[in-house]
mmCIF file of C-alpha atoms in Angstrom:
data_model
loop_
_atom_site.group_PDB
_atom_site.id
_atom_site.type_symbol
_atom_site.label_atom_id
_atom_site.label_comp_id
_atom_site.label_asym_id
_atom_site.label_seq_id
_atom_site.Cartn_x
_atom_site.Cartn_y
_atom_site.Cartn_z
ATOM 1 C CA MET A 256 -39.204 14.119 -13.758
ATOM 2 C CA PRO A 257 -39.858 12.537 -9.868
ATOM 3 C CA ARG A 258 -41.407 8.564 -9.768
ATOM 4 C CA PRO A 259 -44.484 7.538 -8.984
ATOM 5 C CA ALA A 260 -44.587 6.342 -5.037
ATOM 6 C CA SER A 261 -45.029 2.878 -5.333
ATOM 7 C CA ALA A 262 -48.224 1.742 -2.713
ATOM 8 C CA ALA A 263 -45.226 0.050 -0.270
ATOM 9 C CA THR A 264 -44.366 4.237 0.232
ATOM 10 C CA LEU A 265 -47.738 5.244 -0.731
ATOM 11 C CA PHE A 266 -49.614 2.021 2.869
ATOM 12 C CA PRO A 267 -48.102 4.073 5.814
ATOM 13 C CA THR A 268 -49.589 7.144 4.946
ATOM 14 C CA LEU A 269 -51.967 5.596 3.759
ATOM 15 C CA LEU A 270 -52.879 3.514 7.536
ATOM 16 C CA SER A 271 -53.014 6.980 8.895
ATOM 17 C CA LEU A 272 -55.999 8.747 7.047
ATOM 18 C CA PRO A 273 -59.272 9.686 9.107
ATOM 19 C CA ARG A 274 -61.574 6.684 7.654
ATOM 20 C CA PRO A 275 -64.664 5.448 10.449
ATOM 21 C CA LEU A 276 -63.642 0.852 9.592
ATOM 22 C CA SER A 277 -67.518 0.589 8.521
ATOM 23 C CA LEU A 278 -66.602 1.635 5.032
ATOM 24 C CA TRP A 279 -64.466 -1.534 3.721
ATOM 25 C CA SER A 280 -63.966 -5.356 4.534
ATOM 26 C CA PHE A 281 -61.505 -6.964 3.503
ATOM 27 C CA PRO A 282 -62.461 -11.233 2.337
ATOM 28 C CA SER A 283 -60.982 -13.799 4.821
ATOM 29 C CA GLN A 284 -61.167 -17.273 4.796
ATOM 30 C CA MET A 285 -64.357 -17.135 7.045
ATOM 31 C CA GLY A 286 -66.136 -15.049 5.326
ATOM 32 C CA PHE A 287 -65.676 -10.769 5.526
ATOM 33 C CA ARG A 288 -64.226 -9.463 8.079
ATOM 34 C CA ARG A 289 -62.993 -5.381 8.771
ATOM 35 C CA PRO A 290 -59.903 -4.006 8.878
ATOM 36 C CA PRO A 291 -57.377 -3.439 12.057
ATOM 37 C CA PHE A 292 -56.931 0.349 9.963
ATOM 38 C CA TYR A 293 -58.522 2.870 8.615
ATOM 39 C CA THR A 294 -58.035 3.118 4.840
ATOM 40 C CA ASP A 295 -59.505 6.020 1.904
ATOM 41 C CA PHE A 296 -58.814 4.301 -1.356
ATOM 42 C CA ILE A 297 -59.558 0.553 -2.901
ATOM 43 C CA PHE A 298 -56.099 -1.502 -3.091
ATOM 44 C CA LEU A 299 -56.061 -4.419 -4.870
ATOM 45 C CA PHE A 300 -53.853 -6.002 -2.475
ATOM 46 C CA PRO A 301 -52.156 -10.121 -3.587
ATOM 47 C CA ASN A 302 -55.280 -12.224 -2.752
ATOM 48 C CA HIS A 303 -57.002 -9.557 -1.148
ATOM 49 C CA ILE A 304 -60.024 -7.599 -3.265
ATOM 50 C CA CYS A 305 -61.611 -4.329 -1.272
ATOM 51 C CA ARG A 306 -65.250 -3.935 -1.755
ATOM 52 C CA PRO A 307 -67.274 -1.909 0.723
ATOM 53 C CA ALA A 308 -68.415 -3.394 3.850
ATOM 54 C CA LEU A 309 -72.496 -3.902 4.457
ATOM 55 C CA SER A 310 -73.396 -1.579 7.339
ATOM 56 C CA LYS A 311 -74.609 -3.667 9.472
ATOM 57 C CA LEU A 312 -73.220 -5.966 10.865
ATOM 58 C CA GLY A 313 -72.865 -9.726 9.473
ATOM 59 C CA GLN A 314 -76.045 -8.719 7.081
ATOM 60 C CA ARG A 315 -75.836 -10.406 3.390
ATOM 61 C CA ARG A 316 -75.798 -8.594 0.266
ATOM 62 C CA GLU A 317 -79.004 -9.708 -1.745
ATOM 63 C CA ILE A 318 -77.640 -11.455 -5.254
ATOM 64 C CA SER A 319 -76.870 -10.191 -7.953
ATOM 65 C CA SER A 320 -79.534 -9.887 -10.031
ATOM 66 C CA TRP A 321 -78.037 -11.936 -13.115
ATOM 67 C CA LEU A 322 -77.795 -15.244 -10.241
ATOM 68 C CA ALA A 323 -81.889 -14.458 -9.789
ATOM 69 C CA ARG A 324 -83.150 -14.684 -13.311
ATOM 70 C CA TRP A 325 -81.021 -18.198 -13.574
ATOM 71 C CA PHE A 326 -81.549 -19.746 -9.984
ATOM 72 C CA PRO A 327 -84.491 -18.479 -7.991
ATOM 73 C CA LYS A 328 -84.719 -18.013 -4.884
ATOM 74 C CA ASP A 329 -88.591 -19.799 -5.567
ATOM 75 C CA PRO A 330 -88.978 -22.370 -7.618
ATOM 76 C CA ALA A 331 -91.878 -22.211 -10.051
ATOM 77 C CA LYS A 332 -94.140 -25.047 -9.916
ATOM 78 C CA PRO A 333 -93.753 -28.643 -12.255
ATOM 79 C CA VAL A 334 -96.619 -28.473 -15.267
ATOM 80 C CA VAL A 335 -98.050 -31.375 -15.901
ATOM 81 C CA ALA A 336 -96.542 -32.591 -19.266
ATOM 82 C CA GLN A 337 -98.721 -35.644 -20.337
ATOM 83 C CA LYS A 338 -101.945 -36.938 -18.419
ATOM 84 C CA THR A 339 -101.371 -40.961 -19.332
ATOM 85 C CA PRO A 340 -97.773 -42.324 -17.666
ATOM 86 C CA ILE A 341 -95.371 -43.346 -19.536
ATOM 87 C CA ARG A 342 -93.692 -47.205 -19.560
ATOM 88 C CA LEU A 343 -90.379 -48.410 -20.532
ATOM 89 C CA GLU A 344 -87.291 -49.802 -20.017
ATOM 90 C CA LEU A 345 -85.244 -49.100 -17.387
ATOM 91 C CA VAL A 346 -81.138 -50.557 -18.231
ATOM 92 C CA ALA A 347 -79.775 -52.327 -14.808
ATOM 93 C CA GLY A 348 -76.414 -49.716 -14.086
ATOM 94 C CA LYS A 349 -77.940 -46.889 -16.136
ATOM 95 C CA THR A 350 -78.442 -43.438 -14.740
ATOM 96 C CA TYR A 351 -81.933 -41.554 -16.039
ATOM 97 C CA ARG A 352 -81.734 -37.852 -15.142
ATOM 98 C CA TRP A 353 -85.942 -38.259 -15.006
ATOM 99 C CA CYS A 354 -87.546 -34.846 -15.465
ATOM 100 C CA VAL A 355 -89.185 -32.958 -12.788
ATOM 101 C CA CYS A 356 -90.592 -29.125 -14.532
ATOM 102 C CA GLY A 357 -92.711 -30.890 -16.780
ATOM 103 C CA ARG A 358 -91.157 -28.660 -19.757
ATOM 104 C CA SER A 359 -88.691 -31.460 -21.721
ATOM 105 C CA LYS A 360 -89.185 -31.927 -24.637
ATOM 106 C CA LYS A 361 -87.660 -35.653 -24.386
ATOM 107 C CA GLN A 362 -90.483 -36.699 -21.630
ATOM 108 C CA PRO A 363 -89.805 -37.889 -19.253
ATOM 109 C CA PHE A 364 -86.446 -37.624 -19.288
ATOM 110 C CA CYS A 365 -84.404 -34.281 -18.223
ATOM 111 C CA ASP A 366 -83.954 -32.416 -21.392
ATOM 112 C CA GLY A 367 -82.725 -29.114 -20.165
ATOM 113 C CA SER A 368 -85.804 -26.973 -20.257
ATOM 114 C CA HIS A 369 -85.902 -26.115 -16.222
ATOM 115 C CA PHE A 370 -82.516 -24.310 -17.059
ATOM 116 C CA PHE A 371 -83.076 -21.983 -20.155
ATOM 117 C CA GLN A 372 -86.565 -21.366 -18.413
ATOM 118 C CA HIS A 373 -85.606 -20.202 -15.675
ATOM 119 C CA THR A 374 -88.416 -21.966 -13.311
ATOM 120 C CA GLY A 375 -85.648 -23.274 -10.310
ATOM 121 C CA LEU A 376 -86.280 -26.663 -10.565
ATOM 122 C CA TRP A 377 -83.767 -30.379 -11.337
ATOM 123 C CA PRO A 378 -83.788 -33.456 -12.323
ATOM 124 C CA LEU A 379 -84.122 -36.498 -10.060
ATOM 125 C CA LYS A 380 -80.861 -38.588 -10.975
ATOM 126 C CA PHE A 381 -81.208 -42.283 -11.166
ATOM 127 C CA LYS A 382 -79.895 -45.224 -11.617
ATOM 128 C CA ALA A 383 -81.832 -48.335 -12.286
ATOM 129 C CA GLN A 384 -81.246 -51.475 -10.316
ATOM 130 C CA GLU A 385 -82.137 -54.149 -12.389
ATOM 131 C CA THR A 386 -84.053 -54.188 -15.975
ATOM 132 C CA ARG A 387 -87.373 -53.784 -15.900
ATOM 133 C CA THR A 388 -90.867 -52.268 -17.492
ATOM 134 C CA VAL A 389 -91.985 -49.421 -15.500
ATOM 135 C CA ALA A 390 -94.307 -46.720 -15.748
ATOM 136 C CA LEU A 391 -92.547 -43.078 -15.117
ATOM 137 C CA CYS A 392 -94.450 -40.207 -14.491
ATOM 138 C CA THR A 393 -95.456 -37.396 -16.814
ATOM 139 C CA CYS A 394 -98.304 -35.470 -14.182
ATOM 140 C CA LYS A 395 -95.729 -34.471 -12.004
ATOM 141 C CA ALA A 396 -98.259 -35.233 -9.350
ATOM 142 C CA THR A 397 -96.806 -38.449 -7.719
ATOM 143 C CA GLN A 398 -95.915 -39.156 -4.109
ATOM 144 C CA ARG A 399 -93.380 -41.847 -6.035
ATOM 145 C CA PRO A 400 -91.093 -40.142 -8.301
ATOM 146 C CA PRO A 401 -90.444 -41.086 -10.549
ATOM 147 C CA TYR A 402 -92.391 -44.287 -10.898
ATOM 148 C CA CYS A 403 -96.578 -43.369 -11.406
ATOM 149 C CA ASP A 404 -98.248 -43.711 -8.464
ATOM 150 C CA GLY A 405 -101.546 -43.693 -10.088
ATOM 151 C CA THR A 406 -101.761 -39.864 -9.407
ATOM 152 C CA HIS A 407 -103.375 -39.062 -12.647
ATOM 153 C CA LYS A 408 -106.024 -40.465 -12.255
ATOM 154 C CA SER A 409 -106.997 -38.004 -9.814
ATOM 155 C CA GLU A 410 -109.714 -35.424 -11.347
ATOM 156 C CA GLN A 411 -107.484 -31.967 -9.954
ATOM 157 C CA VAL A 412 -104.923 -33.958 -12.931
ATOM 158 C CA GLN A 413 -107.030 -34.597 -14.655
ATOM 159 C CA LYS A 414 -109.197 -31.382 -14.918
ATOM 160 C CA ALA A 415 -105.416 -29.734 -15.724
ATOM 161 C CA GLU A 416 -104.829 -28.382 -18.902
ATOM 162 C CA VAL A 417 -100.759 -29.667 -20.665
ATOM 163 C CA GLY A 418 -99.051 -26.951 -20.187
ATOM 164 C CA SER A 419 -100.185 -25.768 -16.362
ATOM 165 C CA PRO A 420 -99.206 -26.241 -13.157
ATOM 166 C CA LEU A 421 -101.176 -28.392 -10.887
#
């Protein structure tokens, strides 16, 4: 029975086959570069995976659909969680994550709802410098996040329904 050809014996043959350079690219440290030879097959080299090249040099692929679903390009608008701030005592040196999206059930802090509702928004992480009582914004329209600046008293926020974007 004849022994199957190894990749080492096939490789010189494949190099001589005519094939346009634009069909395959190989990953490198600086992104994708074109190979210096022609190839007709996809091979898995050590630390290299061949993939179809893009038709134009420098053209980027769109983000894959599952990634785009979890991390949208255009983030959703924050929603009004409440129309009044929440007053609480922050402990010095403790790190807090303030909800930016307004969808958290643990207002004013994040519970991860932004991720599962695909908002594209992330919590604001901050560290309390001293122990004191502060008013944290829940209307999500403040100009000094996470602290309330009185924006909730504006007509726009008062007319908005709780759970709707401004």
